[in-house]
PDB file of C-alpha atoms in Angstrom:
ATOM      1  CA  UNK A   1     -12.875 -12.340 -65.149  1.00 79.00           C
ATOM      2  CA  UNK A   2     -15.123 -15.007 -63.458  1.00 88.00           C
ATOM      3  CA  UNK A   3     -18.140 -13.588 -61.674  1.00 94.00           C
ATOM      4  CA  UNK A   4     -19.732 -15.859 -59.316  1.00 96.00           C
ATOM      5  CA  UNK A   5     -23.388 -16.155 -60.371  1.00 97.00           C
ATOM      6  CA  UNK A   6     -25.156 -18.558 -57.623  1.00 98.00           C
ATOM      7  CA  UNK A   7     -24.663 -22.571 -56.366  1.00 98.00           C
ATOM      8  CA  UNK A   8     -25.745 -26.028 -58.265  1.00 98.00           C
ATOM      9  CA  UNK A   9     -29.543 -26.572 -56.279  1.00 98.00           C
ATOM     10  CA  UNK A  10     -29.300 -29.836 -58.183  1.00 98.00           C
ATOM     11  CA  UNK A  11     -28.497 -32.197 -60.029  1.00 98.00           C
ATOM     12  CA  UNK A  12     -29.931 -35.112 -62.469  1.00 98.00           C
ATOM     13  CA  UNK A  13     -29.099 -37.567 -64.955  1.00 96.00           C
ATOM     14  CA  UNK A  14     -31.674 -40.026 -67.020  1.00 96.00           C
ATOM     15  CA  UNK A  15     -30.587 -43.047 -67.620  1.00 96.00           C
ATOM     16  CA  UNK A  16     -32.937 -44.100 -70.433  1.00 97.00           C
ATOM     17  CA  UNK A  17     -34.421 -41.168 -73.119  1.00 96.00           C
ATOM     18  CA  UNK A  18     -37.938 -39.684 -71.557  1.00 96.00           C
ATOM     19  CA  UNK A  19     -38.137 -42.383 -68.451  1.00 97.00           C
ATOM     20  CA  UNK A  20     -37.749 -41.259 -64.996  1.00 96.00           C
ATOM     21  CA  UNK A  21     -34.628 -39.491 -63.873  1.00 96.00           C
ATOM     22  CA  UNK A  22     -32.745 -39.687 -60.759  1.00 95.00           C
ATOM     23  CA  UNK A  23     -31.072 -36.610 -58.820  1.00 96.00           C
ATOM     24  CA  UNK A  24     -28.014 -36.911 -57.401  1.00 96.00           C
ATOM     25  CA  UNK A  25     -25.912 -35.538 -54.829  1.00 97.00           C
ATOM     26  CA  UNK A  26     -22.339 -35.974 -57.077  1.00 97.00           C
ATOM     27  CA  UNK A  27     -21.690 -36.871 -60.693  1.00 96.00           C
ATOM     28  CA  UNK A  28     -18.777 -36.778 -63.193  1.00 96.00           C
ATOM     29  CA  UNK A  29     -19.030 -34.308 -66.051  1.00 97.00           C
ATOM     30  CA  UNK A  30     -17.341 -36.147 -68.942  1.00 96.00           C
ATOM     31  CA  UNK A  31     -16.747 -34.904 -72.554  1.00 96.00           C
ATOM     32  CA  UNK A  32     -20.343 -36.217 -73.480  1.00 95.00           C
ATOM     33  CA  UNK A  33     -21.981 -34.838 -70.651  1.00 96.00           C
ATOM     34  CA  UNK A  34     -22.940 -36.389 -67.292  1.00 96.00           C
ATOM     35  CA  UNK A  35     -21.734 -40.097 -67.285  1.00 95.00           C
ATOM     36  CA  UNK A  36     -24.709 -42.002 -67.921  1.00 94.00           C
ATOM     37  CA  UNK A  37     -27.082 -39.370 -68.823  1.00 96.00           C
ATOM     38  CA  UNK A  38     -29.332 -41.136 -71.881  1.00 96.00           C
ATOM     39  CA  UNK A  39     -26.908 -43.604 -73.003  1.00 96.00           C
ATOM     40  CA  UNK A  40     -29.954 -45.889 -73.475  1.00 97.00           C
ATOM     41  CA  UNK A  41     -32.933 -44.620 -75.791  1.00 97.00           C
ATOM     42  CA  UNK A  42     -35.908 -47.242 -77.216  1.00 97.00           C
ATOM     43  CA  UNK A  43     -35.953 -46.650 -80.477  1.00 96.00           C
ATOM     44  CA  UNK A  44     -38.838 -46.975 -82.681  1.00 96.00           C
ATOM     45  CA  UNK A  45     -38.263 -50.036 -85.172  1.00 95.00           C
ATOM     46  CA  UNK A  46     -40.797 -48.729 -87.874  1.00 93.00           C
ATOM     47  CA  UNK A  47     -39.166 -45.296 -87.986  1.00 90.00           C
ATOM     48  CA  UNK A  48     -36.544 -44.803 -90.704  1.00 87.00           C
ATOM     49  CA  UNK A  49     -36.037 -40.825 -89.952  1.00 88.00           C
ATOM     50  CA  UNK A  50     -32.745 -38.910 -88.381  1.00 85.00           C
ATOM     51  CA  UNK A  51     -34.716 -38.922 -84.970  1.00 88.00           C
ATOM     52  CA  UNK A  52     -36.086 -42.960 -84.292  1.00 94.00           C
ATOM     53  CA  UNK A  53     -36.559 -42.147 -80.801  1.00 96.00           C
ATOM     54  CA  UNK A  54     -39.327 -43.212 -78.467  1.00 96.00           C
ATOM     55  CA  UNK A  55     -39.529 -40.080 -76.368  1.00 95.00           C
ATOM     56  CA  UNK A  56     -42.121 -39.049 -73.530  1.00 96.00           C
ATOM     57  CA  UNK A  57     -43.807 -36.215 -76.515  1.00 93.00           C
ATOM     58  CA  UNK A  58     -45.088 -39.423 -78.248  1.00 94.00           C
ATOM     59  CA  UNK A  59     -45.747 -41.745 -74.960  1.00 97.00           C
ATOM     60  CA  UNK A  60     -46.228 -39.420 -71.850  1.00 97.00           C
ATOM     61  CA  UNK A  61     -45.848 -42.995 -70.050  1.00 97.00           C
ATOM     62  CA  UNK A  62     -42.444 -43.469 -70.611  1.00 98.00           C
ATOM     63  CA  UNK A  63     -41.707 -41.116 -67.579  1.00 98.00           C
ATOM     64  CA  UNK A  64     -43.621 -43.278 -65.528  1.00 98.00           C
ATOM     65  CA  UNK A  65     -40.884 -46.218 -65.669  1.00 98.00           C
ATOM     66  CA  UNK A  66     -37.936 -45.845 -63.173  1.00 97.00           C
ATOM     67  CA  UNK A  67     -34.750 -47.290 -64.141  1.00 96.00           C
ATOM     68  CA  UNK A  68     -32.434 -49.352 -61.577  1.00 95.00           C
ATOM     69  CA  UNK A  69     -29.429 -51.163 -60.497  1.00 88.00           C
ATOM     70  CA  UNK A  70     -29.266 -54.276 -59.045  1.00 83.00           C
ATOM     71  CA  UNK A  71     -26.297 -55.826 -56.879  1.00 72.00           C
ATOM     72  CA  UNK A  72     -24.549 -58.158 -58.926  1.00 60.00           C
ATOM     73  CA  UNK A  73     -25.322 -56.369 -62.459  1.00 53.00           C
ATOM     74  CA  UNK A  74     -22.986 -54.321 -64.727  1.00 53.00           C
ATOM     75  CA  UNK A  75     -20.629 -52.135 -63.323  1.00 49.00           C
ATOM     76  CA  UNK A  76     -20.958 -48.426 -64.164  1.00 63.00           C
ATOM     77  CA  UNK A  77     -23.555 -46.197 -64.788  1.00 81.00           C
ATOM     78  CA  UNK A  78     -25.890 -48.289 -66.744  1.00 91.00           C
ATOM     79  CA  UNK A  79     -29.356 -49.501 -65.161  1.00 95.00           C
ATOM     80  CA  UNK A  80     -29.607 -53.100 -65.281  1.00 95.00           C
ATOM     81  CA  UNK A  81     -34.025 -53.119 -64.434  1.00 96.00           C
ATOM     82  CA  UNK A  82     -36.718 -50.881 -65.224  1.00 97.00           C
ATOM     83  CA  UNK A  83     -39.717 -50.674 -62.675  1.00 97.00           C
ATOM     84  CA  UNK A  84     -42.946 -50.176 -64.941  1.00 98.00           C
ATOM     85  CA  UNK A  85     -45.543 -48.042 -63.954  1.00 97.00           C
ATOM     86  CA  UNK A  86     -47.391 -51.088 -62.813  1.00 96.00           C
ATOM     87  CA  UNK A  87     -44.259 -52.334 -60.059  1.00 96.00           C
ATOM     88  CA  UNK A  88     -42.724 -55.044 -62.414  1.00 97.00           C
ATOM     89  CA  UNK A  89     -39.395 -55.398 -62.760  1.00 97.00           C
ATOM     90  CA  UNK A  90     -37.835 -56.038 -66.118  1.00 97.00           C
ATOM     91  CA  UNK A  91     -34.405 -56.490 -67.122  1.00 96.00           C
ATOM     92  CA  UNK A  92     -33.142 -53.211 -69.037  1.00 96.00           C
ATOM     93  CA  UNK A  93     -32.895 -55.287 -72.373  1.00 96.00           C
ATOM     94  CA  UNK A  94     -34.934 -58.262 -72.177  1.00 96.00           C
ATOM     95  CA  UNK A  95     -37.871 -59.096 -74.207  1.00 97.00           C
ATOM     96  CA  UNK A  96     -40.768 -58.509 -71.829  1.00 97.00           C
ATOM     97  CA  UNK A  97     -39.710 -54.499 -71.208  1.00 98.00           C
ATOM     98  CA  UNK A  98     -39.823 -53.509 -74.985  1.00 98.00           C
ATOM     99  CA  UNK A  99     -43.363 -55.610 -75.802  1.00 98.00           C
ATOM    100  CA  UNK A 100     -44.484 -53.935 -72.831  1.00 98.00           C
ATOM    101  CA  UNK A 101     -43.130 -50.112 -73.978  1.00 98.00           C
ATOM    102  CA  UNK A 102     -44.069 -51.156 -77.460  1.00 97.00           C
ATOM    103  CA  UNK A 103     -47.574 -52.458 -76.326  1.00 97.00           C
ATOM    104  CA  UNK A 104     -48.054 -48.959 -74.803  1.00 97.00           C
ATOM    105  CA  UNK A 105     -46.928 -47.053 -77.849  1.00 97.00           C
ATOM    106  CA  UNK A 106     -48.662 -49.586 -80.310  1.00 97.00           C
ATOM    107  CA  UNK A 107     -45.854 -50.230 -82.286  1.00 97.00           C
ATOM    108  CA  UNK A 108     -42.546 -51.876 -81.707  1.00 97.00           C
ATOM    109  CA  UNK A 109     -39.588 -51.084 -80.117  1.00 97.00           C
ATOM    110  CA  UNK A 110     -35.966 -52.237 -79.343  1.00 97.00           C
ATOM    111  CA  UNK A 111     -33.937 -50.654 -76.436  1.00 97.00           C
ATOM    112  CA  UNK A 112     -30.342 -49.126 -77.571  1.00 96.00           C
ATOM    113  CA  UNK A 113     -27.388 -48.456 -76.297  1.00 95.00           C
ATOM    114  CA  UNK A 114     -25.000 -45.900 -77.574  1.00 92.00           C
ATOM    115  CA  UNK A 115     -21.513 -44.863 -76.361  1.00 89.00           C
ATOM    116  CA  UNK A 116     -21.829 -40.966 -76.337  1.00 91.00           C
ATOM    117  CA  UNK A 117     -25.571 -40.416 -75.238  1.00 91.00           C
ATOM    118  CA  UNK A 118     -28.771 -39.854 -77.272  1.00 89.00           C
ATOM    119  CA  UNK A 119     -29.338 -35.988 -76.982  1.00 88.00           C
ATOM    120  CA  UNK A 120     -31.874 -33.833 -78.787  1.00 83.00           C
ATOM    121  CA  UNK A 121     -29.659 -31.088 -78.920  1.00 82.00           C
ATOM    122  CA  UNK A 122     -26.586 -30.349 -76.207  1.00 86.00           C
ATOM    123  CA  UNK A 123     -25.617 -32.756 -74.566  1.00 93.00           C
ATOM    124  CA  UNK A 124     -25.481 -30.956 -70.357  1.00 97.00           C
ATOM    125  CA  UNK A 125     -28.376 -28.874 -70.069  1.00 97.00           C
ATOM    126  CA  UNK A 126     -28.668 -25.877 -67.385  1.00 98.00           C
ATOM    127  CA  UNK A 127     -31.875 -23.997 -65.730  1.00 98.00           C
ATOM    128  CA  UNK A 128     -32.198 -21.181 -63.174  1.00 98.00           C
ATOM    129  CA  UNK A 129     -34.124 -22.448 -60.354  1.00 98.00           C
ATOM    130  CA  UNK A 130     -36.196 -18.631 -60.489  1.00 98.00           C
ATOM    131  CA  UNK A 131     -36.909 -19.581 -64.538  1.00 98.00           C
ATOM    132  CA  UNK A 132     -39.003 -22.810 -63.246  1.00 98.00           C
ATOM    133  CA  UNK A 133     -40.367 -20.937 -60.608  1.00 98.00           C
ATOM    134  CA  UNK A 134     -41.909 -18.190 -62.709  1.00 98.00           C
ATOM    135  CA  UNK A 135     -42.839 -20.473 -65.017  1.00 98.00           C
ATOM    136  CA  UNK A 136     -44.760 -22.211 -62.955  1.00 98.00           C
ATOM    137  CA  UNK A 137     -46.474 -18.968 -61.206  1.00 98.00           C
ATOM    138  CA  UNK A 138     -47.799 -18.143 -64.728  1.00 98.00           C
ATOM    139  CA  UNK A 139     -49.243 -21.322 -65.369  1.00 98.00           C
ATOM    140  CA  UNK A 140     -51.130 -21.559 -62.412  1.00 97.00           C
ATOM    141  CA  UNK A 141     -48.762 -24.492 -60.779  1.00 97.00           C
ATOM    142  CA  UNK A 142     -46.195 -25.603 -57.890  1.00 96.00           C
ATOM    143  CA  UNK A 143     -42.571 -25.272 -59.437  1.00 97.00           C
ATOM    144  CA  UNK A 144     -40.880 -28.628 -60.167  1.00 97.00           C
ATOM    145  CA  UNK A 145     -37.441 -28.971 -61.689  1.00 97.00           C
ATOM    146  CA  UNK A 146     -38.490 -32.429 -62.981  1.00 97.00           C
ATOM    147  CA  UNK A 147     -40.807 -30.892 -65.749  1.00 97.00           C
ATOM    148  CA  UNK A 148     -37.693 -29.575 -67.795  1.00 98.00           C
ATOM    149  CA  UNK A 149     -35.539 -32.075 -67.176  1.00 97.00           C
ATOM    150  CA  UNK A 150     -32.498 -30.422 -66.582  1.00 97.00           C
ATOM    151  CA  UNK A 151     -28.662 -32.232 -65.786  1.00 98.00           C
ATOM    152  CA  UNK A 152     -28.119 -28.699 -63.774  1.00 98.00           C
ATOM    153  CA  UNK A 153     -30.583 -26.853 -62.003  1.00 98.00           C
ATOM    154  CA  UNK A 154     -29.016 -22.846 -60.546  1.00 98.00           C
ATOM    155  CA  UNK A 155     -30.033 -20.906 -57.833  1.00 98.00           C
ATOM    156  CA  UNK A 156     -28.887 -17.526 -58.527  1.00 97.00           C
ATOM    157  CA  UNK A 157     -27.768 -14.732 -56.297  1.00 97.00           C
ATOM    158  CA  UNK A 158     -29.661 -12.696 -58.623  1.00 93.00           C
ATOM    159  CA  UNK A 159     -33.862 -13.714 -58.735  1.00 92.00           C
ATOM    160  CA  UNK A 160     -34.545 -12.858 -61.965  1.00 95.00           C
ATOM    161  CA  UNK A 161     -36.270 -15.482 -64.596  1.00 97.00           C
ATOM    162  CA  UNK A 162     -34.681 -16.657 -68.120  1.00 98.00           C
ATOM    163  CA  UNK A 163     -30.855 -15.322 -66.632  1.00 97.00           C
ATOM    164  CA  UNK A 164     -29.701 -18.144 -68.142  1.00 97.00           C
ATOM    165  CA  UNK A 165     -30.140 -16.258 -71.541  1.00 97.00           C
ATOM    166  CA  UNK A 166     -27.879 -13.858 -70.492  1.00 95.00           C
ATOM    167  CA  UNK A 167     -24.930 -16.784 -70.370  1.00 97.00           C
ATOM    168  CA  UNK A 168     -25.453 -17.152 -74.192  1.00 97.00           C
ATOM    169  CA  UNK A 169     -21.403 -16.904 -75.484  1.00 96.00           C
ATOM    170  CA  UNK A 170     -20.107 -17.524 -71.911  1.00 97.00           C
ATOM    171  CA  UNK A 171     -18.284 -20.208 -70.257  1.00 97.00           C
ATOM    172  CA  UNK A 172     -20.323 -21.440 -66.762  1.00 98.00           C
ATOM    173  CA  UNK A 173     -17.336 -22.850 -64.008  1.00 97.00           C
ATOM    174  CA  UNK A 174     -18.458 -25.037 -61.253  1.00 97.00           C
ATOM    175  CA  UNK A 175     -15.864 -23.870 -58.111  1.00 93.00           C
ATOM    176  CA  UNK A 176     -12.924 -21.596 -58.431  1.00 87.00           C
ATOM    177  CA  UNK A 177      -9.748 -23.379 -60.192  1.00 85.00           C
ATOM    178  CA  UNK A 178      -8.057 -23.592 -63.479  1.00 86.00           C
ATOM    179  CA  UNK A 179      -8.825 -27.348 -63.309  1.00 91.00           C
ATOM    180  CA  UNK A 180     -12.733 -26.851 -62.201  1.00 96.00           C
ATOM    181  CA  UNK A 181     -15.585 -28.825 -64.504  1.00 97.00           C
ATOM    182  CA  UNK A 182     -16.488 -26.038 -67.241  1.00 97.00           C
ATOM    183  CA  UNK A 183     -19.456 -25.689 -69.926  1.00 97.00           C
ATOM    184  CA  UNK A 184     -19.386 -23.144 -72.704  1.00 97.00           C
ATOM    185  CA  UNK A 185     -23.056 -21.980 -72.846  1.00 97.00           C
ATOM    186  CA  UNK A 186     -24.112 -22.520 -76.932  1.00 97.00           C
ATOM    187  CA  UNK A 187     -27.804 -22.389 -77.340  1.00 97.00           C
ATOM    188  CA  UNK A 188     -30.987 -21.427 -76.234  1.00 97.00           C
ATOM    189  CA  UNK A 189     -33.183 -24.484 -74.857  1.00 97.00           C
ATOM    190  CA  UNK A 190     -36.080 -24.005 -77.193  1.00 97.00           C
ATOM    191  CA  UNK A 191     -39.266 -26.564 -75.155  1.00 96.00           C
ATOM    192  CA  UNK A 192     -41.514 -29.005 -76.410  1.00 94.00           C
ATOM    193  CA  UNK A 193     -44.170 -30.728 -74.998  1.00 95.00           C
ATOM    194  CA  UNK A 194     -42.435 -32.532 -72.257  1.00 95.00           C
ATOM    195  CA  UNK A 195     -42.824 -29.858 -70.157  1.00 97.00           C
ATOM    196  CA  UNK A 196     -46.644 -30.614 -69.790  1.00 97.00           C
ATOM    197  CA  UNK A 197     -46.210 -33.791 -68.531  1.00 97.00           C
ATOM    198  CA  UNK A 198     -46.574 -34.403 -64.699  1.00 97.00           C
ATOM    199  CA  UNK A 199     -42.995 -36.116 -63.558  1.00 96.00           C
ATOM    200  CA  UNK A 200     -45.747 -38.307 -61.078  1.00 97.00           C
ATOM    201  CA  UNK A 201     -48.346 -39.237 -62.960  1.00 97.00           C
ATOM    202  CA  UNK A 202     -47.684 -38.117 -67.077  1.00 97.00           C
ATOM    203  CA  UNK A 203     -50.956 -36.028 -66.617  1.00 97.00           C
ATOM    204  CA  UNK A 204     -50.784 -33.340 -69.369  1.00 97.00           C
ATOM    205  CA  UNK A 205     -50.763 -29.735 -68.309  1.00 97.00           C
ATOM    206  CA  UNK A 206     -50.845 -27.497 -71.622  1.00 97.00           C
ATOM    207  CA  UNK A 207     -50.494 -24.480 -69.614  1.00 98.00           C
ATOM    208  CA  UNK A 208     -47.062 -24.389 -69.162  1.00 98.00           C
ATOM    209  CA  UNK A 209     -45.549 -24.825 -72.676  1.00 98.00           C
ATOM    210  CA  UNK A 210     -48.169 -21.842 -73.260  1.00 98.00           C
ATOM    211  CA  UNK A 211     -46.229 -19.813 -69.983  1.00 98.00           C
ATOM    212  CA  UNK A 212     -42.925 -20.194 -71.573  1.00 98.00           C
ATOM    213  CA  UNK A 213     -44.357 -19.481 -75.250  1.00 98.00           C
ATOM    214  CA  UNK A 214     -46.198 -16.512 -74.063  1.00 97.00           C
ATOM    215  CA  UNK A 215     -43.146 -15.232 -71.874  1.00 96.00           C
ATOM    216  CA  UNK A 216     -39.869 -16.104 -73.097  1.00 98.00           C
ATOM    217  CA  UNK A 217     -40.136 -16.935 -77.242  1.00 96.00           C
ATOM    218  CA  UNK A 218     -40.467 -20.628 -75.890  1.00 97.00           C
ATOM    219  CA  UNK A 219     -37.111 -20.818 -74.515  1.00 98.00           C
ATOM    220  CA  UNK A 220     -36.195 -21.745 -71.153  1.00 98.00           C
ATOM    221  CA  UNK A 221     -32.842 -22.798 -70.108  1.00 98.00           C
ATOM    222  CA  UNK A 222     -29.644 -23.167 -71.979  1.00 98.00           C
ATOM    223  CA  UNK A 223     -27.432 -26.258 -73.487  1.00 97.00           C
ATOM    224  CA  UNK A 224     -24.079 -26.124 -72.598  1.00 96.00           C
ATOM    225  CA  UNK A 225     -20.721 -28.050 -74.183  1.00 96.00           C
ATOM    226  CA  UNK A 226     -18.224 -29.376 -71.445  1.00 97.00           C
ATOM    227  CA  UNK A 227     -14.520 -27.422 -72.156  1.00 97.00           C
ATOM    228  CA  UNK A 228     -13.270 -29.207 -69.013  1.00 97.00           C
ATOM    229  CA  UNK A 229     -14.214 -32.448 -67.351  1.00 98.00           C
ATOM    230  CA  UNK A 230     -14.592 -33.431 -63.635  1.00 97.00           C
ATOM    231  CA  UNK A 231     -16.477 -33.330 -60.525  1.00 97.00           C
ATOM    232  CA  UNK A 232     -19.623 -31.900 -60.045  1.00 97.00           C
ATOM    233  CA  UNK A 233     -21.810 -31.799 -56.465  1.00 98.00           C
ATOM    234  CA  UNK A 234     -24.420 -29.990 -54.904  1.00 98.00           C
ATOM    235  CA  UNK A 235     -23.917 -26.761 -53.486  1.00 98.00           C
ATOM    236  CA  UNK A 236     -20.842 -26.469 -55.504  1.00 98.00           C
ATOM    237  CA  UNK A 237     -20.578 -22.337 -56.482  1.00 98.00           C
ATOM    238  CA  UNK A 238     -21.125 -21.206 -59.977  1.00 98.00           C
ATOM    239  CA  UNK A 239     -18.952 -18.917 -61.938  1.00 97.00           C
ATOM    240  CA  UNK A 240     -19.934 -17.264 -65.057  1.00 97.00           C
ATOM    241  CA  UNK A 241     -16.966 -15.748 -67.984  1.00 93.00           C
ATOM    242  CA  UNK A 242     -19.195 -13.729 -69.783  1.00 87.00           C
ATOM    243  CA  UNK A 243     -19.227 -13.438 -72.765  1.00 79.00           C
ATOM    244  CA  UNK A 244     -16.789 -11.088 -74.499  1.00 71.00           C
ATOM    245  CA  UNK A 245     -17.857  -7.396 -74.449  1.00 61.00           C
ATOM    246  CA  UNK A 246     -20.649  -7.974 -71.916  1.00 60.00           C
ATOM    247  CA  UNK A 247     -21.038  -7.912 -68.408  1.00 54.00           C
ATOM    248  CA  UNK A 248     -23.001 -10.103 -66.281  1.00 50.00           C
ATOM    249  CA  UNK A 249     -24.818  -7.551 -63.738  1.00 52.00           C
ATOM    250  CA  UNK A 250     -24.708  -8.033 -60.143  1.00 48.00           C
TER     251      UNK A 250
END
């Protein structure tokens, strides 16, 4: 039985790995997640490890660049310029944008492209508005969705904080429909130190990892896996299959 469970609030999708993201109004849910959601990553040339990425943990900068598309570029989903926190504009694989990034991290770098997205875990990513909220509250802040970086963000007919745990097993439906866009809800969203970071300005803010440490085993949010692709929009109702032998409470 599908229970409905709230609306989207919003919606985002980032381009390049830790840089600026951009919120939409509509987006296509694909198998790999949101189409063009971190298809592009800079990764570290020096680095031989599983994980060569240049993310926003090791250069808080990073989300201080703003992808973009030009008229005239490449079709699709892919930015063609990034805007650096100075107001250049660099093509999104020329020379001058990874001397700059690498100048900044003090080592070099070489943008990347890969078909399926560069994800650190799942590859759509959900939040209840009221998690970031409380969150924030405890740390002493405004709430901003930006901070956790989230594809989906929920506003819940319920206000309760860290819900989303409650998904764990279930399958999350965006509008009524045996055709409607569908994540099974796998993991836990276990933070790092992104979350400190000021969206605006990449001023550090240690209080907040501590909030969701402190208050939630340092999870906030889940990762989802997309059973059925298609549309997604704001304002778009949520429905929640729970998970067997539980019951999501009203």
């Amino acid at each position: 039985m599908l229970i409905r469970i709230g609306h989207v609030e919003a919606i985002f999708r980032y381009p390049v790995k830790s840089m600026g993201g951009e919120g939409l109004e509509v987006a296509n849910l694909g198998w790999h997640g949101l189409d063009g959601d971190r298809r592009l990553a800079f990764r570290r040339m020096d680095d031989r490890s599983e994980f060569p990425w240049l993310t926003a943990s090791k250069l808080p900068d990073l989300l201080l660049f703003a992808p973009l598309r030009r008229e005239g570029g490449t079709a699709g989903d892919i930015p063609t310029h990034i805007r650096t926190p100075d107001g250049q504009e660099m093509p999104v694989f020329g020379d001058d944008l990874a001397a700059e990034v690498g100048r900044r991290h003090g080592a070099p770098v070489q943008m990347m492209q890969l078909k399926h997205g560069i994800f650190d875990e799942g590859s759509i990513s959900v939040i209840a508005f009221d998690t970031v909220r409380e969150i924030a509250r405890l740390a002493g802040h405004s709430p901003d969705m930006r901070r956790f970086r989230p594809n989906i963000v929920v506003r819940s007919l319920r206000s309760a904080p860290f819900q989303e745990d409650e998904w764990l097993g279930g399958v999350l439906s965006f509008s009524e429909g045996d055709d409607a866009p569908a994540i099974a809800v796998t993991m836990r969203d276990v933070r790092c130190s992104m979350v400190n970071f000021d969206p605006d300005s990449a001023s550090p803010a240690p209080e907040i990892l501590k909030a969701v440490v402190r208050t939630n085993q340092n999870n906030a949010g889940v990762y989802g896996a997309v059973t059925r692709t298609g549309r997604l929009a704001v304002g778009q109702t949520i429905f929640l299959r729970a998970p067997t032998g539980k019951k999501e409470r009203g």
